[in-house]
Short mmCIF file of C-alpha atoms in Angstrom, two decimals:
data_model
loop_
_atom_site.label_atom_id
_atom_site.label_comp_id
_atom_site.label_asym_id
_atom_site.label_seq_id
_atom_site.Cartn_x
_atom_site.Cartn_y
_atom_site.Cartn_z
CA MET A 1 15.85 -65.75 149.38
CA HIS A 2 18.00 -66.15 146.31
CA GLU A 3 19.97 -69.34 145.97
CA GLU A 4 23.69 -68.68 145.62
CA LEU A 5 25.13 -69.58 142.26
CA PRO A 6 28.80 -70.09 141.36
CA ALA A 7 30.64 -66.92 140.49
CA GLU A 8 31.71 -66.43 136.94
CA LYS A 9 35.01 -65.03 135.82
CA GLU A 10 34.18 -62.41 133.31
CA GLY A 11 35.70 -59.23 131.97
CA SER A 12 34.06 -55.94 131.45
CA VAL A 13 30.87 -55.40 129.54
CA GLN A 14 32.96 -54.04 126.71
CA ALA A 15 35.03 -57.23 126.56
CA VAL A 16 31.97 -59.44 126.61
CA THR A 17 30.32 -57.43 123.86
CA HIS A 18 33.21 -57.91 121.48
CA SER A 19 33.95 -61.52 122.34
CA HIS A 20 30.59 -62.91 121.23
CA LYS A 21 30.58 -60.86 118.06
CA ALA A 22 33.45 -62.97 116.76
CA VAL A 23 31.60 -66.28 117.22
CA SER A 24 30.30 -67.78 113.96
CA LEU A 25 26.67 -68.77 113.46
CA TRP A 26 27.39 -72.49 113.19
CA THR A 27 29.60 -72.41 116.27
CA SER A 28 26.72 -70.84 118.19
CA ILE A 29 24.26 -73.45 116.90
CA ARG A 30 26.58 -76.25 118.00
CA LYS A 31 26.92 -74.54 121.37
CA TYR A 32 23.13 -74.23 121.83
CA PRO A 33 21.59 -77.17 119.90
CA ARG A 34 18.66 -77.59 122.29
CA ILE A 35 17.63 -73.94 122.16
CA THR A 36 17.88 -74.04 118.38
CA ALA A 37 15.71 -77.17 118.23
CA TRP A 38 13.05 -75.78 120.59
CA SER A 39 12.99 -72.51 118.64
CA PHE A 40 12.36 -74.34 115.38
CA SER A 41 9.66 -76.45 117.02
CA LEU A 42 7.68 -73.26 117.67
CA SER A 43 7.51 -72.77 113.91
CA LEU A 44 4.17 -74.63 113.96
CA GLY A 45 2.51 -71.51 115.34
CA ILE A 46 4.26 -69.30 112.80
CA LEU A 47 3.16 -71.64 109.98
CA LEU A 48 -0.41 -71.28 111.17
CA TRP A 49 -0.09 -67.49 111.15
CA GLY A 50 1.20 -67.54 107.56
CA TYR A 51 -1.59 -69.86 106.48
CA ASP A 52 -4.21 -67.64 108.08
CA LEU A 53 -2.77 -64.55 106.39
CA VAL A 54 -3.05 -66.03 102.91
CA ILE A 55 -6.26 -68.01 103.33
CA VAL A 56 -8.81 -65.20 102.81
CA GLY A 57 -7.14 -63.74 99.73
CA THR A 58 -6.38 -67.14 98.18
CA VAL A 59 -9.65 -68.88 99.04
CA ALA A 60 -11.46 -65.87 97.60
CA SER A 61 -9.91 -66.75 94.22
CA ILE A 62 -11.48 -70.25 94.20
CA PRO A 63 -14.57 -70.20 91.94
CA ALA A 64 -16.51 -72.62 94.18
CA PHE A 65 -16.00 -70.30 97.17
CA GLN A 66 -16.98 -67.27 95.09
CA ARG A 67 -20.29 -68.90 94.13
CA VAL A 68 -21.17 -69.69 97.77
CA PHE A 69 -19.95 -66.46 99.41
CA GLY A 70 -19.82 -64.01 96.48
CA ARG A 71 -22.06 -62.38 93.90
CA PRO A 72 -22.22 -62.18 90.08
CA TYR A 73 -20.40 -59.27 88.44
CA GLU A 74 -20.70 -58.90 84.67
CA ASP A 75 -19.69 -62.34 83.31
CA ARG A 76 -18.03 -63.71 86.49
CA TRP A 77 -18.37 -64.15 90.23
CA ILE A 78 -16.50 -61.92 92.68
CA ILE A 79 -16.35 -61.28 96.42
CA SER A 80 -17.59 -57.74 97.01
CA SER A 81 -15.06 -55.16 98.20
CA SER A 82 -16.96 -54.63 101.45
CA TRP A 83 -16.88 -58.30 102.47
CA LEU A 84 -13.30 -58.75 101.32
CA ALA A 85 -12.36 -55.83 103.55
CA VAL A 86 -14.42 -57.11 106.49
CA TRP A 87 -12.91 -60.60 106.27
CA ALA A 88 -9.42 -59.16 105.85
CA ILE A 89 -9.75 -57.16 109.06
CA SER A 90 -11.58 -59.85 111.07
CA SER A 91 -8.38 -61.73 111.84
CA ASN A 92 -6.71 -58.49 112.83
CA ILE A 93 -9.52 -57.46 115.15
CA GLY A 94 -9.04 -60.79 116.90
CA LEU A 95 -5.24 -60.52 116.73
CA MET A 96 -5.29 -57.13 118.44
CA ALA A 97 -7.46 -58.44 121.27
CA GLY A 98 -5.51 -61.69 121.59
CA SER A 99 -2.11 -60.02 121.71
CA VAL A 100 -3.16 -57.62 124.47
CA VAL A 101 -4.99 -60.28 126.51
CA PHE A 102 -2.13 -62.75 126.33
CA GLY A 103 0.49 -60.05 126.74
CA TRP A 104 -1.11 -59.75 130.18
CA ALA A 105 -1.91 -63.47 130.68
CA GLN A 106 1.67 -64.57 129.98
CA ASP A 107 2.82 -62.87 133.16
CA ARG A 108 0.12 -64.66 135.14
CA ILE A 109 0.04 -68.22 133.81
CA GLY A 110 3.39 -68.40 132.03
CA ARG A 111 4.50 -68.77 128.43
CA ARG A 112 3.77 -72.51 128.14
CA TRP A 113 0.15 -72.38 129.28
CA SER A 114 -0.56 -69.26 127.23
CA LEU A 115 0.64 -71.10 124.13
CA ALA A 116 -1.40 -74.20 124.97
CA VAL A 117 -4.65 -72.26 125.53
CA THR A 118 -4.32 -70.17 122.36
CA SER A 119 -3.52 -73.15 120.13
CA LEU A 120 -6.59 -74.97 121.49
CA ILE A 121 -8.78 -71.94 120.69
CA CYS A 122 -7.31 -71.94 117.19
CA SER A 123 -8.39 -75.55 116.60
CA VAL A 124 -11.96 -74.59 117.52
CA SER A 125 -11.94 -71.61 115.14
CA VAL A 126 -10.86 -73.84 112.24
CA ALA A 127 -13.89 -76.05 112.91
CA ILE A 128 -16.18 -73.00 112.64
CA CYS A 129 -14.55 -72.01 109.32
CA TYR A 130 -15.20 -75.54 108.05
CA VAL A 131 -18.97 -75.30 108.61
CA ALA A 132 -19.39 -71.61 107.68
CA ASP A 133 -21.19 -72.54 104.43
CA LEU A 134 -24.03 -74.43 106.20
CA PRO A 135 -26.45 -71.50 106.83
CA VAL A 136 -29.07 -71.00 104.11
CA SER A 137 -28.76 -67.22 103.97
CA ILE A 138 -25.69 -65.82 102.20
CA GLU A 139 -25.44 -63.04 104.79
CA ALA A 140 -25.42 -65.65 107.55
CA ARG A 141 -22.69 -67.62 105.78
CA ARG A 142 -20.59 -64.50 105.47
CA GLY A 143 -21.23 -63.63 109.12
CA VAL A 144 -20.21 -67.08 110.41
CA PHE A 145 -17.02 -66.91 108.35
CA PHE A 146 -16.32 -63.48 109.84
CA LEU A 147 -16.83 -64.86 113.38
CA ALA A 148 -14.54 -67.82 112.71
CA LYS A 149 -11.74 -65.63 111.34
CA THR A 150 -12.08 -63.24 114.30
CA ILE A 151 -11.73 -66.07 116.82
CA GLN A 152 -8.81 -67.49 114.87
CA GLY A 153 -7.16 -64.07 114.83
CA PHE A 154 -7.58 -63.85 118.62
CA ALA A 155 -5.80 -67.18 119.01
CA ILE A 156 -3.03 -66.29 116.56
CA GLY A 157 -2.44 -62.96 118.30
CA GLY A 158 -1.85 -64.85 121.53
CA ILE A 159 0.30 -67.50 119.83
CA MET A 160 2.58 -64.99 118.09
CA CYS A 161 2.89 -62.69 121.10
CA THR A 162 3.78 -65.65 123.34
CA THR A 163 6.18 -67.19 120.83
CA GLN A 164 8.11 -63.96 120.36
CA THR A 165 8.29 -63.36 124.11
CA TRP A 166 9.59 -66.89 124.78
CA LEU A 167 12.22 -66.63 122.03
CA SER A 168 13.38 -63.17 123.12
CA GLU A 169 13.87 -64.39 126.71
CA VAL A 170 15.49 -67.73 125.91
CA VAL A 171 17.60 -67.31 122.75
CA PRO A 172 21.20 -66.22 123.54
CA THR A 173 22.53 -62.96 122.14
CA GLU A 174 24.67 -64.47 119.40
CA LEU A 175 21.73 -66.44 117.94
CA ARG A 176 19.01 -63.83 118.42
CA GLY A 177 19.05 -62.34 114.93
CA SER A 178 19.28 -65.67 113.13
CA LEU A 179 16.60 -67.50 115.11
CA MET A 180 14.23 -64.55 114.87
CA SER A 181 14.43 -64.98 111.09
CA ILE A 182 12.32 -68.12 111.47
CA PHE A 183 9.30 -65.79 111.64
CA PRO A 184 9.36 -64.80 107.94
CA ILE A 185 10.69 -68.20 106.84
CA PHE A 186 7.87 -70.21 108.40
CA LYS A 187 5.25 -67.55 107.86
CA LEU A 188 6.01 -67.74 104.14
CA LEU A 189 6.08 -71.53 104.34
CA GLY A 190 2.60 -71.40 105.87
CA GLN A 191 1.49 -69.16 103.02
CA LEU A 192 3.07 -71.55 100.53
CA VAL A 193 1.19 -74.53 101.97
CA GLY A 194 -2.05 -72.57 101.90
CA ALA A 195 -1.50 -71.37 98.34
CA LEU A 196 -0.56 -74.87 97.12
CA VAL A 197 -3.63 -76.40 98.73
CA CYS A 198 -5.84 -73.74 97.12
CA PHE A 199 -4.08 -74.22 93.78
CA SER A 200 -4.74 -77.97 93.90
CA VAL A 201 -8.50 -77.48 94.24
CA ILE A 202 -9.02 -74.28 92.26
CA GLU A 203 -10.76 -76.05 89.35
CA SER A 204 -13.16 -77.98 91.58
CA ASP A 205 -16.83 -76.97 91.72
CA SER A 206 -17.42 -78.78 95.00
CA LYS A 207 -17.67 -77.28 98.49
CA SER A 208 -15.01 -79.77 99.53
CA SER A 209 -12.45 -77.71 97.59
CA TYR A 210 -12.37 -74.71 99.91
CA ARG A 211 -13.27 -76.82 102.95
CA LEU A 212 -10.02 -78.69 102.41
CA CYS A 213 -8.19 -75.37 102.63
CA PHE A 214 -9.66 -74.83 106.10
CA ALA A 215 -9.15 -78.41 107.30
CA THR A 216 -5.44 -78.36 106.51
CA GLN A 217 -4.97 -75.84 109.33
CA TRP A 218 -5.68 -78.52 111.95
CA PRO A 219 -2.30 -80.28 111.48
CA PHE A 220 -0.69 -77.01 112.59
CA SER A 221 -2.92 -76.00 115.50
CA ALA A 222 -3.65 -79.32 117.24
CA PRO A 223 -0.02 -80.54 117.66
CA LEU A 224 0.94 -77.08 118.89
CA THR A 225 -1.12 -77.67 122.04
CA ILE A 226 0.91 -80.79 122.84
CA LEU A 227 4.18 -79.03 122.03
CA ALA A 228 3.28 -76.19 124.40
CA LEU A 229 2.90 -78.62 127.30
CA LEU A 230 6.34 -80.12 126.57
CA LEU A 231 8.08 -76.77 126.08
CA PRO A 232 10.50 -75.67 128.83
CA GLU A 233 9.10 -72.63 130.61
CA SER A 234 10.98 -69.36 130.18
CA PRO A 235 13.62 -69.17 132.95
CA ALA A 236 13.16 -65.38 133.04
CA TRP A 237 9.46 -65.80 133.89
CA LEU A 238 10.25 -68.41 136.55
CA LEU A 239 12.81 -66.08 138.16
CA ARG A 240 10.27 -63.28 138.20
CA LYS A 241 7.95 -65.62 140.07
CA GLY A 242 10.68 -66.41 142.62
CA ARG A 243 11.06 -70.01 141.39
CA GLU A 244 14.83 -70.09 141.03
CA ALA A 245 15.21 -73.88 141.31
CA ALA A 246 12.64 -74.31 138.53
CA ALA A 247 14.46 -71.69 136.46
CA ILE A 248 17.73 -73.63 136.74
CA LYS A 249 15.93 -76.85 135.82
CA ALA A 250 14.35 -75.20 132.76
CA MET A 251 17.72 -73.75 131.75
CA LEU A 252 19.28 -77.22 131.99
CA ARG A 253 16.64 -78.51 129.59
CA LEU A 254 17.47 -75.66 127.23
CA ARG A 255 21.26 -75.65 127.46
CA GLY A 256 22.15 -79.08 128.83
CA ARG A 257 25.00 -80.05 131.12
CA GLY A 258 28.68 -79.62 130.47
CA LYS A 259 30.83 -82.46 129.12
CA ASP A 260 31.82 -83.22 132.70
CA GLY A 261 28.17 -83.37 133.77
CA SER A 262 28.30 -79.99 135.57
CA THR A 263 25.47 -77.47 135.62
CA LEU A 264 27.77 -74.43 135.52
CA HIS A 265 26.61 -73.38 132.04
CA ALA A 266 22.97 -73.25 133.12
CA ASP A 267 23.82 -71.71 136.50
CA THR A 268 25.76 -68.91 134.83
CA ALA A 269 22.93 -68.15 132.41
CA VAL A 270 20.44 -67.95 135.29
CA ARG A 271 22.86 -65.69 137.20
CA HIS A 272 22.95 -63.22 134.31
CA LEU A 273 19.17 -63.25 134.06
CA ARG A 274 18.82 -62.68 137.78
CA GLU A 275 21.24 -59.75 137.73
CA THR A 276 19.26 -58.12 134.92
CA ILE A 277 15.94 -58.72 136.69
CA ASP A 278 17.26 -57.49 140.04
CA GLY A 279 18.58 -54.38 138.29
CA GLU A 280 15.13 -53.61 136.91
CA GLY A 281 13.60 -53.91 140.35
CA THR A 282 9.84 -54.03 139.75
CA GLN A 283 8.09 -57.36 140.34
CA ILE A 284 6.31 -58.88 137.35
CA GLU A 285 2.94 -58.75 139.14
CA LYS A 286 3.31 -54.98 139.53
CA ALA A 287 4.22 -54.35 135.88
CA THR A 288 1.31 -52.92 133.89
CA TYR A 289 0.65 -51.72 130.37
CA VAL A 290 0.85 -48.16 131.73
CA ASP A 291 4.51 -48.81 132.63
CA CYS A 292 5.24 -49.38 128.92
CA PHE A 293 4.54 -45.69 128.28
CA LYS A 294 6.48 -44.16 131.17
CA THR A 295 9.72 -42.16 130.70
CA ILE A 296 12.40 -44.28 128.97
CA GLN A 297 10.02 -47.18 128.40
CA ARG A 298 7.93 -44.99 126.10
CA ARG A 299 10.77 -44.87 123.58
CA ARG A 300 11.37 -48.61 123.81
CA THR A 301 7.68 -49.40 123.33
CA ALA A 302 7.50 -47.08 120.31
CA ILE A 303 10.48 -48.88 118.73
CA VAL A 304 8.81 -52.28 119.21
CA CYS A 305 5.53 -51.04 117.72
CA PHE A 306 7.26 -49.41 114.75
CA ALA A 307 9.33 -52.54 114.09
CA GLU A 308 6.17 -54.66 113.98
CA PHE A 309 4.65 -52.10 111.60
CA ILE A 310 7.51 -52.19 109.05
CA PRO A 311 6.18 -55.25 107.11
CA LEU A 312 3.05 -53.25 106.34
CA LEU A 313 5.17 -50.45 104.90
CA PHE A 314 6.83 -52.72 102.34
CA GLY A 315 3.51 -54.25 101.22
CA LEU A 316 2.93 -57.45 103.17
CA GLN A 317 -0.85 -56.93 103.17
CA LEU A 318 -1.00 -56.74 99.37
CA LEU A 319 1.48 -59.59 98.88
CA GLY A 320 -0.65 -61.83 101.12
CA SER A 321 -3.60 -61.50 98.72
CA ALA A 322 -1.49 -61.45 95.55
CA SER A 323 -3.48 -64.17 93.75
CA TYR A 324 -6.75 -62.23 94.01
CA PHE A 325 -5.02 -58.91 93.23
CA LEU A 326 -3.42 -60.36 90.09
CA GLN A 327 -6.82 -61.62 88.95
CA GLN A 328 -8.14 -58.08 89.16
CA ILE A 329 -5.45 -56.80 86.77
CA GLY A 330 -6.31 -59.40 84.12
CA LEU A 331 -4.70 -62.75 85.04
CA ASP A 332 -6.79 -65.90 85.32
CA ALA A 333 -7.31 -67.57 88.71
CA GLU A 334 -4.90 -70.46 88.10
CA THR A 335 -2.08 -68.20 86.92
CA GLY A 336 -2.63 -65.82 89.84
CA VAL A 337 -2.31 -68.57 92.44
CA LEU A 338 0.68 -70.11 90.62
CA LEU A 339 2.53 -66.77 90.60
CA GLN A 340 1.76 -66.32 94.29
CA VAL A 341 3.25 -69.75 94.98
CA ILE A 342 6.40 -68.83 93.05
CA GLY A 343 6.67 -65.53 94.91
CA ILE A 344 6.33 -67.22 98.28
CA ALA A 345 9.01 -69.77 97.36
CA ILE A 346 11.34 -66.89 96.44
CA GLY A 347 10.63 -65.26 99.78
CA ILE A 348 11.41 -68.46 101.67
CA LEU A 349 14.76 -68.81 99.91
CA ALA A 350 15.58 -65.16 100.62
CA SER A 351 14.68 -65.53 104.31
CA CYS A 352 16.85 -68.65 104.57
CA VAL A 353 19.77 -66.55 103.34
CA THR A 354 19.00 -64.07 106.12
CA PHE A 355 19.27 -66.86 108.69
CA TYR A 356 22.99 -66.56 107.99
CA THR A 357 23.33 -62.86 107.15
CA SER A 358 21.51 -61.80 110.36
CA SER A 359 24.54 -62.98 112.29
CA LYS A 360 26.84 -60.85 110.12
CA PHE A 361 25.02 -57.59 109.47
CA GLY A 362 23.32 -55.11 111.76
CA ARG A 363 19.55 -54.70 111.97
CA ARG A 364 19.67 -51.09 110.76
CA THR A 365 21.78 -52.02 107.74
CA LEU A 366 19.40 -54.78 106.71
CA VAL A 367 16.27 -52.65 107.14
CA LEU A 368 17.63 -49.52 105.45
CA GLY A 369 19.11 -51.38 102.47
CA SER A 370 16.13 -53.60 101.72
CA LEU A 371 13.46 -50.91 102.30
CA GLY A 372 15.32 -48.58 99.96
CA ALA A 373 15.40 -51.23 97.22
CA ILE A 374 11.73 -52.09 97.79
CA SER A 375 10.68 -48.45 97.46
CA ILE A 376 12.37 -48.26 94.05
CA LEU A 377 10.75 -51.55 92.98
CA TRP A 378 7.25 -50.34 93.88
CA LEU A 379 7.92 -47.17 91.89
CA GLY A 380 8.80 -49.35 88.89
CA VAL A 381 5.61 -51.38 89.29
CA GLY A 382 3.54 -48.22 89.48
CA VAL A 383 5.16 -46.61 86.43
CA SER A 384 4.81 -49.76 84.31
CA GLY A 385 1.21 -50.15 85.47
CA SER A 386 0.34 -46.81 83.89
CA TRP A 387 0.32 -48.46 80.45
CA GLN A 388 0.65 -52.23 81.05
CA ASN A 389 0.65 -54.78 83.88
CA THR A 390 3.31 -57.19 82.66
CA PHE A 391 5.93 -56.10 85.22
CA THR A 392 3.53 -56.21 88.19
CA ALA A 393 3.94 -59.92 89.06
CA VAL A 394 7.73 -59.79 88.57
CA GLY A 395 7.99 -56.64 90.65
CA MET A 396 5.99 -58.18 93.50
CA MET A 397 8.29 -61.23 93.49
CA LEU A 398 11.33 -58.98 93.69
CA VAL A 399 9.74 -57.10 96.60
CA ILE A 400 9.32 -60.41 98.45
CA PHE A 401 12.98 -61.25 97.75
CA PHE A 402 14.38 -57.97 99.06
CA ALA A 403 12.06 -58.02 102.07
CA GLY A 404 13.16 -61.58 102.84
CA ILE A 405 16.88 -60.81 102.80
CA GLY A 406 16.62 -57.75 105.01
CA ALA A 407 13.79 -55.75 106.52
CA TRP A 408 11.37 -58.54 107.33
CA PRO A 409 13.53 -60.82 109.54
CA ALA A 410 15.37 -57.85 111.03
CA THR A 411 12.14 -56.35 112.38
CA TYR A 412 11.51 -59.36 114.63
CA ALA A 413 14.99 -59.11 116.12
CA ILE A 414 14.49 -55.39 116.74
CA ALA A 415 11.09 -55.94 118.37
CA SER A 416 12.51 -58.68 120.59
CA GLU A 417 15.55 -56.70 121.73
CA ALA A 418 14.12 -53.26 122.40
CA SER A 419 11.83 -53.94 125.39
CA ALA A 420 12.84 -54.21 129.05
CA LEU A 421 12.82 -57.78 130.38
CA ARG A 422 10.19 -57.11 133.06
CA LEU A 423 7.84 -55.57 130.47
CA ARG A 424 8.66 -57.92 127.61
CA ALA A 425 5.38 -59.85 127.42
CA LYS A 426 3.28 -56.71 127.60
CA THR A 427 5.46 -54.80 125.14
CA GLN A 428 5.28 -57.69 122.69
CA GLY A 429 1.52 -57.61 123.15
CA LEU A 430 1.47 -53.91 122.27
CA GLY A 431 3.74 -54.55 119.28
CA TRP A 432 1.40 -57.19 117.88
CA PHE A 433 -1.55 -54.91 118.65
CA ALA A 434 0.11 -52.22 116.50
CA TYR A 435 0.67 -54.79 113.74
CA GLY A 436 -2.96 -55.90 113.93
CA LEU A 437 -4.24 -52.32 113.89
CA GLY A 438 -2.09 -51.43 110.90
CA THR A 439 -3.09 -54.58 109.04
CA MET A 440 -6.75 -53.85 109.76
CA ILE A 441 -6.45 -50.34 108.34
CA PHE A 442 -4.63 -51.59 105.25
CA GLY A 443 -7.10 -54.45 104.91
CA LEU A 444 -9.97 -51.98 104.84
CA ILE A 445 -8.39 -49.60 102.35
CA MET A 446 -6.53 -51.83 99.87
CA PRO A 447 -9.52 -53.68 98.29
CA TYR A 448 -11.15 -50.34 97.55
CA LEU A 449 -7.99 -49.17 95.77
CA TYR A 450 -7.54 -52.10 93.38
CA ASN A 451 -10.92 -53.89 93.14
CA PRO A 452 -12.79 -53.31 89.82
CA ASP A 453 -16.01 -52.26 91.58
CA ALA A 454 -14.18 -49.47 93.47
CA ALA A 455 -11.20 -47.20 92.54
CA ASN A 456 -9.81 -49.87 90.16
CA LEU A 457 -6.21 -48.58 90.38
CA GLY A 458 -4.75 -51.97 89.52
CA SER A 459 -0.94 -51.89 89.32
CA LYS A 460 -0.88 -48.19 90.16
CA THR A 461 -1.65 -49.21 93.75
CA ALA A 462 2.15 -49.66 93.93
CA TYR A 463 2.62 -45.88 94.22
CA VAL A 464 1.16 -46.09 97.73
CA TYR A 465 3.82 -48.57 98.81
CA PHE A 466 6.57 -46.59 97.08
CA ALA A 467 5.76 -43.71 99.42
CA LEU A 468 5.32 -45.89 102.52
CA ALA A 469 8.60 -47.79 102.04
CA GLY A 470 10.40 -44.47 101.53
CA LEU A 471 8.96 -43.14 104.78
CA GLY A 472 10.11 -46.35 106.45
CA VAL A 473 13.71 -45.68 105.37
CA VAL A 474 13.66 -42.19 106.88
CA ALA A 475 12.01 -43.31 110.15
CA THR A 476 14.42 -46.24 110.55
CA PHE A 477 17.46 -43.98 110.08
CA PHE A 478 16.44 -41.61 112.86
CA PHE A 479 14.52 -43.92 115.16
CA ILE A 480 15.82 -47.53 115.18
CA PRO A 481 19.03 -48.17 117.20
CA GLU A 482 21.53 -50.91 116.35
CA MET A 483 21.22 -53.55 119.09
CA LYS A 484 22.99 -56.45 117.39
CA GLY A 485 25.47 -58.11 119.75
CA ARG A 486 24.17 -56.31 122.85
CA LYS A 487 23.02 -58.23 125.92
CA ASN A 488 19.90 -57.29 127.87
CA HIS A 489 21.71 -55.33 130.58
CA GLU A 490 23.76 -53.41 127.97
CA ILE A 491 20.63 -52.42 126.06
CA ASP A 492 19.02 -51.32 129.33
CA LYS A 493 22.00 -49.07 130.13
CA LEU A 494 22.11 -47.53 126.67
CA PHE A 495 18.43 -46.62 126.86
CA ASP A 496 18.93 -45.31 130.42
CA LEU A 497 21.71 -43.07 129.08
CA ARG A 498 19.33 -41.90 126.31
CA VAL A 499 21.87 -42.69 123.60
CA SER A 500 20.55 -41.66 120.17
CA ALA A 501 19.68 -44.33 117.61
CA ARG A 502 22.61 -43.42 115.34
CA LYS A 503 25.17 -43.71 118.18
CA PHE A 504 24.00 -47.03 119.64
CA LYS A 505 26.32 -49.18 117.54
CA ARG A 506 29.61 -47.55 118.54
CA TRP A 507 28.80 -46.57 122.13
CA GLU A 508 31.10 -48.42 124.53
CA LEU A 509 30.18 -49.31 128.11
CA ASP A 510 32.30 -50.27 131.07
CA ASP A 511 31.00 -52.25 134.06
CA SER A 512 29.37 -49.20 135.58
CA GLY A 513 27.47 -48.30 132.43
CA SER A 514 29.56 -45.22 131.74
CA VAL A 515 31.25 -44.27 128.49
#
């Protein structure tokens, strides 16, 4: 039986919707300091994801690594296109499996234990990377490195899927967009750390140079296991399990007591969650991946998957291996890594701006504006690359900037808002599966487009992303609804009413869910 909670005096859905839109970002942070702090603490996992993304492309630019894992080509050493592609997709093969497995496991063992298990697996995978150069045969060395990156990808898929689920269930509506922007901020920070570490050892001829790049992942993965055990469990998951007292206790840890010592704030939050869950009906144990593709849920799942795919459309895969790519168009290794570091720093600054602007502008506005600018930038890179490559590095930095102030952070908010609460973990798993699949495809194709032993397109590879970013603008306009400022039950009603994406923003609801 449900425990009775104090009633809350509240106006209509319409009134609630407009009241929280007027609240400033800093007022919301002061109102929810604990949730903000816990959200930022989960950045360890996001840092690890960013580090893993950059590590293959950046480590491949270290001469010592090239001599152990590569082959001679003319007057230099390179990593062959086939192995670059295989290593690039290894993490994504693991990520796809990990996101689906832990999209399911989260509903069985909870968000906390899923995060703890995956971070522990990640620590083990780093150890395998560290000793990948021990086999005598070069093929064996390459194979062990592939295995290590696959296991690490499996762990990261689980970590990211779990992190996004926890944040989407815990973060209040008025902070959702801003706190979801920690994904690109800390992903880029992870890339920056990885690139800086690689840059510091790039001139070394010792195996310890690239081994250091692997070892520096432990400070991210090991503490994450401890953090997971201290993290308050998602109240939504606890309610689904019928543990209402535990849900209230977790909410108190997240929101605290009132100034008078009352628990009304936490009680009210749990009440709203329970009303949404009761309205959805189906028990969490009965929810399956098949449910994500039924009737209305099919549209919501497609939106989540497309949102996770958007970073690939603006060029994230190429930007993640920028140092190696820039080497292939004529820059030396040191300059390539240095420019990647500068680009990442620009992206971090841009994403920090979005921490504020996400509370002011809609998701559609941010995605449409930044993707449009990025498409034009890639066109400029491609045109200039037809006769020289001097604009390529500058153009890539500008792409990172425009992605950071718009499309990139907005996609995480969209993916977190679109799914039904009872299917959230599984839908997030499918979203990360789509991201992993897309990254794997791009990882296979891209090296063959720009590597000198294949198509050797160089800067003209940008034409591909000009077309993809343009397609992203069109798809976003017709497909992505504006969910900024909407609470879970409002979003549910709008999808139930089959409101079109372009009408979501201005559609008004009364208490019954009618116009």
